[in-house]
Amino acid sequence: MAKVACLAWCALALGGALAQEPQHADYVWRLPRGFPTPAVPADNPMSEAKVALGRRLFFERRLSVTGRSSCASCHDPARSFSDGRAVAVGATGAALPHSAMALVNVAYNISFGWTRLDVRSLEAQMLEPLLNDHPVELGLAGRQQSVCAQLAADPTYSENFAAAFPHAGVAVTFEHLVKAIAAFERTLISGRSAFDRYVFDGDHAALPEAAKRGMAVFFSREAGCAGCHSGFNFAGNWRDAQGETGKPSFASNGTSERAIRVPTLRNVALTAPYMHDGRFPTLEAVLDYYSSLGEHAQSRRGSRYDPRLPRAALSARQRTDLVAFLRSLTDEAFVSRFAGAGSP
Amino acid sequence: MHIRVEVLSACMLLSAVPAAWANGGGAMEMPQANSREESPQDKAKERYNDGVREVRKADRFQDSAAQLVDPAKKERALHEARTRYSSSLAKFQEAVQLDANMHEAWNYVGYTSRKLGNYEAALAAYERALALKPGYPEALEYRGEAFLALNRIPDAQQAYLDLFATNRGLADKLLAAIKSWVATQRAAASGADPATVEELDKWVQERAQIASQTAALTREGSAAGWH
């Protein structure tokens, strides 16, 4: 109950404080070809200064109860901002119910989290890892003011906050901290993979033949992969500056009693283990599972399984080709962009 | 009288011809009469709207010419199309003289110039339109077709890729034009270098396959429309 009240207070505080913030219409997105302009909340406009502050805060270990964890502890840039664990582990060592979602292209999400439909902004989502106490993630509930005081006492942070929130009376606040990190996360845009060079740049040699065959399988109705992993982000419906393309994309694939979010497949080769609970260690294991679903497609009819799942088993060759295609979605430049940004 | 009947029959034929009109934009809304003194921008819109009406008629004659078998009738329809492209070009030129920032009118200056065979003038007009509205898809598509007419194949391919990322419909239209260029070059006795033509044909086929496979990446093709 206390947690609910705290979250509600924070949400109200965020909503109220941001109404006075001026728009920064001059922010220039550096988007890959074929990517739409992300939606940005009217009360948290983008600015270079805010993104730079958010980037620093993202790697800041003082944002945890132990002083040893940061956002990057569960969202490691080298793993496309996931953590390589089956389920995430909080600052105090508590296991979380799900794996850490990769934050790549998170700016385009309609809702956030593996199972929640009601969390509709990065700012709102961030309150969970920062403040949750059952289980503890970063464990800042009740410590917001002391954390802000620590940051305000740091001359560089004080300067960074002032630059990011130039019109605020008090720049170093918890709301501003959340907004800056959200602004930084909106810039985690990845779309310069071999697949993108092939499709959008017209470099027809960018994909090996196996990946091209895998691409044909991926987009076929038989395999059904693109039924859920559609859109430029391979994550189903999205939100951009034009609006939302539909409802948040969830699917029932038999790994949970409830529908689970369709995650992006961009940089998927970097985000093992797979599924919301990390049950599959490799892409091959994931495809084996989907192939088995295809093999039993007839018996699935009318069940709780998503009708978009494979309609037939995948051959060994198809699975190999699909893995080659999925590996072609890795954007090396995106990963190297954050090399040395701060160890998680 | 005889010519008028031929023109009329060409117009009637057109009703059965699939529309292949200019995609530069439709007529613009005008301010209410007597509401205030007409500004140069208002006058420019009037000229632009006159030009749009005229260019659509020109497109109809050109399309009907493509359907006619009789050489004399075909020539008359083409003549009528050229006449109307000329008069519409004049309207669009007036429009941009009145309002040099009207990117739609610059785009149509390009379109009508291209239809009249003045490709360099067309390219210059498209550049103006794109300078005023960067990424303007209609101008990108028209410019791609002008590149084709000038045998500037790499430029036409780049125009296609630019459109592919932003407007699949117009990208498809340009790809069809490139495909048509390949067919024309193959049929011509002294067309482009055969190796270039064959290489481009292979490129067209691969792009068509990519476009078909990746329809699910677009806004329209996202999960909402899959079932």
XYZ file of C-alpha atoms in Angstrom:
571
model
C 0.000 0.000 0.000
C 2.810 2.354 0.949
C 4.510 1.565 -2.328
C 1.367 2.346 -4.313
C 1.005 5.674 -2.537
C 4.627 6.496 -3.152
C 4.397 5.678 -6.850
C 1.213 7.694 -7.177
C 2.850 10.666 -5.474
C 5.821 10.461 -7.790
C 3.611 10.266 -10.857
C 1.698 13.328 -9.706
C 4.880 15.177 -8.935
C 6.253 14.393 -12.354
C 3.123 15.508 -14.116
C 2.948 18.774 -12.228
C 6.577 19.756 -12.392
C 6.951 19.233 -16.096
C 4.118 21.404 -17.230
C 6.301 24.485 -16.916
C 9.242 23.161 -18.855
C 9.817 24.844 -22.214
C 9.962 22.860 -25.424
C 13.339 22.328 -27.075
C 12.243 22.266 -30.668
C 15.850 22.382 -31.823
C 16.720 18.851 -30.734
C 17.967 16.949 -33.769
C 17.336 13.211 -33.887
C 19.997 11.157 -35.637
C 17.795 8.367 -36.921
C 18.679 5.396 -39.075
C 17.102 5.270 -42.516
C 13.530 3.998 -42.311
C 13.091 4.910 -38.630
C 10.306 7.336 -37.669
C 10.750 10.224 -35.280
C 10.041 8.976 -31.736
C 7.180 10.351 -29.702
C 8.304 12.564 -26.850
C 6.062 13.508 -23.924
C 5.095 17.163 -24.085
C 6.236 17.575 -20.496
C 9.685 16.103 -21.054
C 11.096 17.582 -24.259
C 14.445 16.420 -25.557
C 17.628 18.477 -25.305
C 21.277 17.646 -25.736
C 22.040 18.723 -22.189
C 19.297 16.536 -20.770
C 20.425 13.507 -22.777
C 24.024 14.004 -21.623
C 22.881 14.223 -18.015
C 20.677 11.161 -18.433
C 23.559 9.211 -19.887
C 25.722 10.009 -16.887
C 22.937 9.150 -14.451
C 22.283 5.871 -16.241
C 25.726 4.667 -15.183
C 25.622 6.332 -11.755
C 26.023 3.823 -8.914
C 24.889 6.290 -6.306
C 21.400 5.627 -7.657
C 21.165 2.431 -5.623
C 20.726 1.567 -2.006
C 24.104 -0.176 -1.911
C 26.003 2.328 -4.033
C 27.164 -0.555 -6.192
C 24.429 -0.781 -8.840
C 23.184 1.494 -11.560
C 20.653 1.225 -14.382
C 23.479 -0.236 -16.454
C 23.856 -3.126 -14.010
C 20.808 -4.715 -15.602
C 21.020 -2.851 -18.908
C 24.546 -3.385 -20.167
C 25.285 -1.590 -23.468
C 27.443 -4.502 -24.643
C 24.366 -6.742 -24.416
C 22.112 -4.276 -26.188
C 21.132 -2.965 -22.755
C 20.113 -6.332 -21.268
C 22.113 -8.262 -18.667
C 22.760 -11.839 -19.789
C 20.917 -13.324 -16.822
C 17.808 -15.501 -16.954
C 16.132 -13.155 -14.485
C 17.361 -9.798 -13.297
C 18.926 -9.402 -9.864
C 18.323 -6.318 -7.710
C 20.926 -4.244 -5.879
C 20.572 -6.301 -2.722
C 20.743 -9.633 -4.555
C 17.017 -10.323 -4.778
C 15.939 -12.168 -7.906
C 13.277 -10.408 -9.964
C 10.398 -12.269 -11.624
C 11.557 -11.552 -15.184
C 14.680 -10.972 -17.211
C 15.875 -7.421 -17.824
C 14.396 -6.220 -21.100
C 16.797 -4.901 -23.693
C 16.369 -1.143 -23.868
C 17.310 -0.891 -27.526
C 14.763 1.241 -29.412
C 12.678 1.539 -26.262
C 11.608 5.004 -27.426
C 9.111 3.297 -29.733
C 7.386 1.155 -27.094
C 3.698 1.744 -26.470
C 3.811 0.161 -23.030
C 6.686 -1.035 -20.854
C 7.569 -4.232 -19.069
C 7.022 -7.895 -19.958
C 3.445 -8.144 -18.759
C 2.076 -4.666 -18.028
C -0.221 -2.806 -20.345
C -0.785 0.148 -18.090
C 2.737 1.554 -17.905
C 2.717 3.948 -20.819
C 5.831 6.083 -20.490
C 9.488 5.595 -19.726
C 9.137 8.123 -16.940
C 6.409 6.052 -15.290
C 8.221 2.769 -15.907
C 11.406 4.022 -14.311
C 9.729 4.430 -10.962
C 9.600 0.635 -10.695
C 13.336 -0.120 -10.769
C 14.148 2.998 -8.786
C 11.567 2.596 -6.025
C 10.296 -0.990 -5.937
C 10.942 -2.745 -2.651
C 9.252 -6.126 -3.167
C 11.694 -7.158 -4.488
C 14.249 -4.390 -4.250
C 15.696 -3.326 -7.568
C 17.750 -0.171 -7.051
C 16.117 0.420 -3.690
C 15.764 4.190 -3.620
C 12.311 4.294 -2.007
C 12.523 6.798 0.840
C 16.015 7.847 -0.220
C 15.120 10.187 -3.073
C 16.007 13.348 -1.196
C 19.319 12.092 0.099
C 20.339 10.903 -3.356
C 19.429 14.288 -4.826
C 21.392 16.006 -2.070
C 24.449 13.921 -2.899
C 24.169 14.801 -6.580
C 23.575 18.482 -5.856
C 26.767 18.517 -3.806
C 28.709 17.292 -6.820
C 29.688 20.434 -8.789
C 29.623 18.661 -12.158
C 26.199 17.192 -11.564
C 24.943 20.504 -10.276
C 26.109 22.138 -13.497
C 24.681 19.331 -15.654
C 21.253 19.533 -14.000
C 21.182 23.305 -14.378
C 22.006 23.003 -18.075
C 19.363 20.330 -18.603
C 16.647 22.166 -16.665
C 17.587 25.822 -17.096
C 14.212 27.217 -16.102
C 13.718 25.205 -12.939
C 14.086 26.910 -9.581
C 15.722 23.802 -8.130
C 17.428 21.796 -10.823
C 18.513 18.697 -8.879
C 15.250 16.954 -8.122
C 14.123 13.365 -8.316
C 11.644 14.238 -11.072
C 14.410 15.773 -13.143
C 16.597 12.773 -12.539
C 13.870 10.499 -13.908
C 13.217 12.749 -16.867
C 16.882 12.973 -17.805
C 17.329 9.203 -17.765
C 14.167 8.792 -19.856
C 15.481 11.327 -22.368
C 18.759 9.399 -22.602
C 16.929 6.088 -23.056
C 14.971 7.579 -25.948
C 18.255 8.015 -27.787
C 19.145 4.306 -27.593
C 18.173 3.853 -31.193
C 19.722 1.055 -33.169
C 19.174 0.472 -36.870
C 22.487 0.125 -38.660
C 22.714 -3.649 -38.904
C 23.652 -5.707 -41.944
C 19.922 -6.183 -42.476
C 19.438 -2.408 -42.602
C 22.309 -1.980 -45.030
C 20.726 -4.625 -47.229
C 17.150 -3.365 -47.070
C 17.471 0.389 -46.647
C 20.896 1.229 -48.078
C 20.611 -1.075 -51.070
C 23.852 -2.901 -50.292
C 22.811 -6.243 -51.702
C 26.072 -7.856 -50.608
C 25.517 -6.921 -46.954
C 23.637 -10.130 -46.166
C 25.104 -13.597 -46.697
C 22.926 -15.966 -48.703
C 21.934 -17.957 -45.605
C 20.616 -14.769 -43.989
C 18.673 -13.905 -47.146
C 17.080 -17.339 -47.091
C 16.362 -16.889 -43.404
C 14.766 -13.530 -44.128
C 12.380 -15.189 -46.582
C 11.428 -17.727 -43.904
C 11.071 -15.028 -41.258
C 8.607 -12.998 -43.317
C 6.649 -16.034 -44.537
C 3.179 -16.738 -43.185
C 4.152 -20.358 -42.590
C 6.809 -19.452 -40.058
C 4.764 -16.552 -38.728
C 7.721 -14.756 -37.103
C 6.768 -11.403 -38.613
C 3.199 -11.824 -37.454
C 4.328 -10.736 -34.003
C 7.796 -9.286 -34.652
C 6.572 -6.842 -37.270
C 7.402 -3.210 -37.843
C 10.786 -1.598 -38.391
C 11.691 -2.539 -34.805
C 10.620 -6.191 -35.102
C 8.462 -5.725 -31.998
C 4.928 -5.354 -33.338
C 3.026 -2.121 -32.934
C 4.875 1.011 -31.999
C 4.444 4.610 -30.992
C 6.129 7.450 -32.835
C 5.560 11.136 -33.424
C 2.606 10.270 -35.676
C 0.896 8.239 -32.976
C 0.429 4.552 -32.223
C 0.054 1.879 -34.888
C -2.255 -0.210 -32.692
C -2.464 -1.822 -29.292
C 0.698 -2.850 -27.438
C 1.886 -6.145 -28.933
C 1.545 -9.135 -26.650
C 1.418 -12.816 -27.552
C 0.694 -16.148 -25.879
C 3.384 -18.585 -26.938
C 3.013 -21.168 -24.190
C 5.843 -19.946 -21.972
C 3.507 -18.236 -19.532
C -0.069 -18.411 -18.313
C -0.538 -14.866 -19.509
C 0.253 -12.989 -22.675
C 3.803 -11.678 -22.788
C 5.161 -8.613 -24.516
C 6.647 -9.119 -27.971
C 10.235 -7.882 -27.542
C 12.318 -6.324 -30.281
C 14.554 -8.663 -32.234
C 17.061 -5.970 -33.042
C 20.455 -7.022 -31.631
C 18.800 -10.239 -30.460
C 22.054 -12.161 -30.865
C 23.415 -10.063 -27.970
C 20.535 -10.581 -25.561
C 20.687 -14.276 -24.542
C 19.201 -15.993 -22.647
C 15.765 -15.676 -24.223
C 12.093 -15.287 -23.295
C 10.766 -13.357 -20.319
C 12.296 -15.887 -17.934
C 15.485 -16.656 -19.800
C 14.523 -20.292 -20.279
C 16.298 -20.706 -23.618
C 20.067 -20.168 -23.686
C 20.448 -19.821 -27.453
C 18.599 -18.683 -30.543
C 18.720 -22.270 -31.768
C 16.824 -23.394 -28.676
C 14.212 -20.692 -29.237
C 13.660 -21.833 -32.801
C 13.470 -25.466 -31.719
C 10.661 -24.456 -29.400
C 8.766 -22.515 -32.060
C 9.289 -25.367 -34.490
C 7.699 -27.749 -32.012
C 4.748 -25.362 -31.748
C 4.471 -25.437 -35.525
C 4.614 -29.211 -35.520
C 1.557 -29.277 -33.286
C -0.224 -26.387 -34.961
C -3.386 -28.404 -35.575
C -3.848 -29.294 -31.928
C -3.302 -25.652 -30.900
C -6.371 -24.428 -32.746
C -8.901 -22.816 -30.476
C -6.465 -22.869 -27.580
C -4.964 -19.920 -25.731
C -1.971 -19.949 -28.082
C -1.554 -17.040 -30.434
C -2.843 -17.868 -33.927
C 0.164 -16.108 -35.445
C 2.546 -18.809 -34.222
C 4.204 -21.122 -36.804
C 1.821 -23.213 -38.854
C 4.316 -25.977 -39.506
C 7.561 -27.337 -38.110
C 10.717 -25.598 -39.282
C 13.272 -27.759 -41.052
C 16.850 -27.878 -39.775
C 17.909 -25.809 -42.773
C 15.222 -23.214 -42.098
C 16.291 -22.934 -38.480
C 19.939 -22.479 -39.463
C 18.971 -19.833 -42.000
C 16.728 -18.078 -39.501
C 19.571 -17.880 -37.004
C 21.762 -16.353 -39.722
C 19.039 -13.803 -40.385
C 18.562 -12.998 -36.704
C 22.308 -12.471 -36.339
C 22.160 -10.014 -39.232
C 20.039 -7.754 -37.008
C 23.056 -6.930 -34.847
C 24.137 -3.296 -35.035
C 27.823 -3.321 -34.097
C 28.103 0.452 -34.321
C 25.370 0.836 -31.718
C 27.198 -1.384 -29.262
C 30.572 0.286 -29.824
C 28.941 3.698 -29.343
C 28.826 2.977 -25.621
C 32.128 1.166 -25.239
C 33.823 2.472 -22.100
C 30.755 4.479 -21.116
C 30.995 3.086 -17.617
C 31.178 -0.429 -16.340
C 27.874 -1.678 -15.031
C -14.752 19.509 -86.232
C -13.079 16.201 -87.022
C -10.308 16.920 -84.539
C -12.821 17.831 -81.872
C -14.595 14.486 -82.313
C -11.271 12.670 -82.017
C -10.411 14.553 -78.880
C -13.818 13.799 -77.436
C -13.455 10.122 -78.205
C -10.054 10.165 -76.547
C -11.668 11.694 -73.486
C -14.374 9.024 -73.473
C -11.762 6.319 -73.790
C -9.990 7.759 -70.824
C -12.819 6.939 -68.495
C -11.856 3.289 -68.922
C -8.137 3.923 -68.489
C -6.648 3.333 -65.041
C -5.655 6.629 -63.500
C -1.944 7.339 -63.829
C -2.116 10.997 -63.008
C 0.385 13.286 -61.527
C 0.887 12.636 -57.840
C 2.211 16.079 -57.059
C -0.766 17.140 -55.024
C -4.325 18.276 -55.417
C -5.978 21.656 -55.515
C -5.486 24.042 -52.624
C -8.227 25.581 -50.539
C -8.786 29.225 -51.356
C -9.796 31.959 -48.916
C -13.435 33.043 -49.075
C -14.216 35.654 -51.707
C -14.339 39.305 -50.572
C -12.934 38.339 -47.187
C -9.881 40.501 -47.821
C -7.700 41.802 -50.578
C -6.046 39.023 -52.549
C -2.417 38.545 -51.568
C 0.345 37.311 -53.917
C 0.113 33.966 -52.074
C -3.616 33.780 -52.802
C -2.995 34.591 -56.453
C -0.280 31.968 -56.537
C -2.741 29.391 -55.178
C -5.223 30.360 -57.895
C -2.634 29.865 -60.622
C -1.567 26.632 -58.994
C -5.140 25.325 -58.913
C -5.614 26.304 -62.552
C -2.431 24.414 -63.334
C -3.561 21.315 -61.428
C -6.839 21.241 -63.379
C -4.957 21.581 -66.634
C -2.293 19.024 -65.800
C -4.929 16.444 -64.977
C -6.488 16.946 -68.370
C -3.048 16.600 -69.919
C -2.480 13.349 -68.029
C -5.813 12.041 -69.298
C -4.860 12.749 -72.891
C -1.487 11.147 -72.430
C -3.018 8.046 -70.872
C -5.607 7.781 -73.627
C -2.853 8.148 -76.246
C -1.187 5.111 -74.750
C -4.400 3.140 -75.273
C -5.061 4.261 -78.853
C -3.938 2.034 -81.702
C -4.630 4.320 -84.659
C -1.432 6.341 -85.199
C -3.255 9.495 -86.266
C -5.571 9.416 -83.256
C -2.664 8.674 -80.994
C -0.723 11.638 -82.370
C -3.688 13.956 -81.921
C -4.128 12.871 -78.309
C -0.425 13.352 -77.665
C -0.579 16.777 -79.271
C -3.459 17.702 -77.007
C -1.528 16.429 -74.001
C 1.542 18.495 -74.927
C -0.586 21.586 -75.432
C -2.111 21.205 -72.010
C 1.202 20.407 -70.332
C 2.536 23.641 -71.842
C -0.363 25.697 -70.604
C -0.213 24.103 -67.146
C 3.540 24.734 -66.985
C 2.830 28.398 -67.624
C 0.350 28.441 -64.729
C 2.808 26.804 -62.336
C 5.556 29.188 -63.422
C 3.248 32.089 -62.668
C 2.521 30.547 -59.295
C 6.189 30.320 -58.314
C 6.798 33.850 -59.536
C 4.072 35.012 -57.178
C 5.176 32.768 -54.321
C 8.681 31.363 -54.669
C 8.192 29.245 -51.531
C 5.380 27.131 -52.944
C 7.075 23.759 -53.089
C 4.018 22.083 -54.623
C 4.131 24.442 -57.599
C 7.878 23.906 -58.062
C 7.205 20.187 -58.081
C 4.661 20.647 -60.859
C 7.014 22.914 -62.798
C 9.324 19.906 -62.708
C 6.587 17.465 -63.651
C 5.281 19.433 -66.618
C 8.797 20.286 -67.810
C 9.624 16.588 -67.732
C 6.483 15.721 -69.645
C 7.543 18.232 -72.276
C 10.996 16.664 -72.477
C 12.870 19.455 -70.681
C 14.629 17.204 -68.209
C 17.300 19.600 -67.012
C 14.659 22.230 -66.291
C 12.651 19.544 -64.518
C 15.605 18.571 -62.321
C 16.237 22.206 -61.423
C 12.593 22.612 -60.388
C 12.638 19.434 -58.283
C 15.761 20.718 -56.553
C 13.887 23.878 -55.653
C 10.951 21.868 -54.331
C 13.241 19.640 -52.268
C 15.196 22.597 -50.944
C 11.934 24.075 -49.697
C 10.669 20.766 -48.344
C 13.497 18.281 -47.719
C 12.452 14.676 -48.287
C 9.296 15.718 -50.193
C 8.313 12.252 -51.453
C 6.427 13.341 -54.549
C 9.397 15.397 -55.755
C 11.767 12.521 -54.988
C 9.663 10.215 -57.133
C 9.346 12.659 -60.026
C 13.045 13.414 -59.863
C 13.779 9.693 -59.973
C 11.791 9.445 -63.196
C 13.685 12.419 -64.632
C 16.959 10.679 -63.780
C 15.714 7.641 -65.666
C 14.864 9.733 -68.718
C 18.426 11.065 -68.636
C 19.814 7.516 -68.196
C 21.237 8.527 -64.811
C 20.633 5.065 -63.377
C 22.593 5.271 -60.078
C 20.725 8.487 -59.265
C 17.391 6.823 -60.036
C 18.349 3.878 -57.814
C 19.260 6.226 -54.985
C 15.935 8.027 -55.417
C 14.219 4.673 -55.063
C 16.097 3.876 -51.846
C 15.270 7.306 -50.424
C 11.602 6.686 -51.127
C 11.685 3.102 -49.902
C 12.539 4.320 -46.429
C 9.744 6.856 -46.286
C 6.968 6.157 -48.781
C 6.521 2.612 -50.020
C 3.720 3.551 -52.418
C 5.801 6.040 -54.351
C 8.832 3.745 -54.125
C 6.756 1.049 -55.843
C 5.782 3.563 -58.512
C 9.390 4.472 -59.204
C 10.429 0.814 -59.225
C 7.747 0.177 -61.862
C 9.186 3.051 -63.900
C 12.676 1.569 -63.601
C 11.325 -1.804 -64.681
C 9.668 -0.124 -67.647
C 12.968 1.572 -68.505
C 14.649 -1.850 -68.564
C 11.964 -3.201 -70.915
C 12.269 -0.177 -73.195
C 16.047 -0.471 -73.368
C 15.821 -4.162 -74.180
C 13.361 -3.485 -76.991
C 15.336 -0.592 -78.456
C 17.774 -1.376 -81.245
C 20.360 1.020 -79.862
C 19.486 1.122 -76.208
C 21.764 1.354 -73.198
C 24.694 -0.994 -72.665
C 23.169 -4.515 -72.414
C 25.296 -5.419 -69.382
C 24.032 -2.323 -67.561
C 20.450 -3.182 -68.469
C 20.772 -6.769 -67.257
C 22.435 -5.676 -64.021
C 19.644 -3.202 -63.400
C 17.036 -5.861 -64.143
C 18.598 -8.089 -61.486
C 18.579 -5.153 -59.066
C 14.903 -4.475 -59.792
C 14.016 -8.095 -59.125
C 15.874 -8.147 -55.822
C 14.336 -4.839 -54.719
C 10.853 -6.102 -55.615
C 11.481 -9.193 -53.505
C 12.786 -7.138 -50.581
C 9.785 -4.816 -50.812
C 7.379 -7.739 -50.821
C 9.066 -9.536 -47.934
C 9.380 -6.489 -45.726
C 5.854 -5.123 -46.063
C 5.433 -6.103 -42.406
C 8.013 -3.476 -41.450
C 5.829 -0.589 -42.521
C 3.240 1.280 -40.546
C 0.451 -0.331 -42.552
C 1.970 -3.786 -42.316
C 2.618 -3.846 -38.577
C 1.006 -6.435 -36.342
C -2.389 -4.748 -36.390
C -2.981 -5.809 -39.958
C -1.451 -9.280 -39.961
C -4.405 -11.603 -39.375
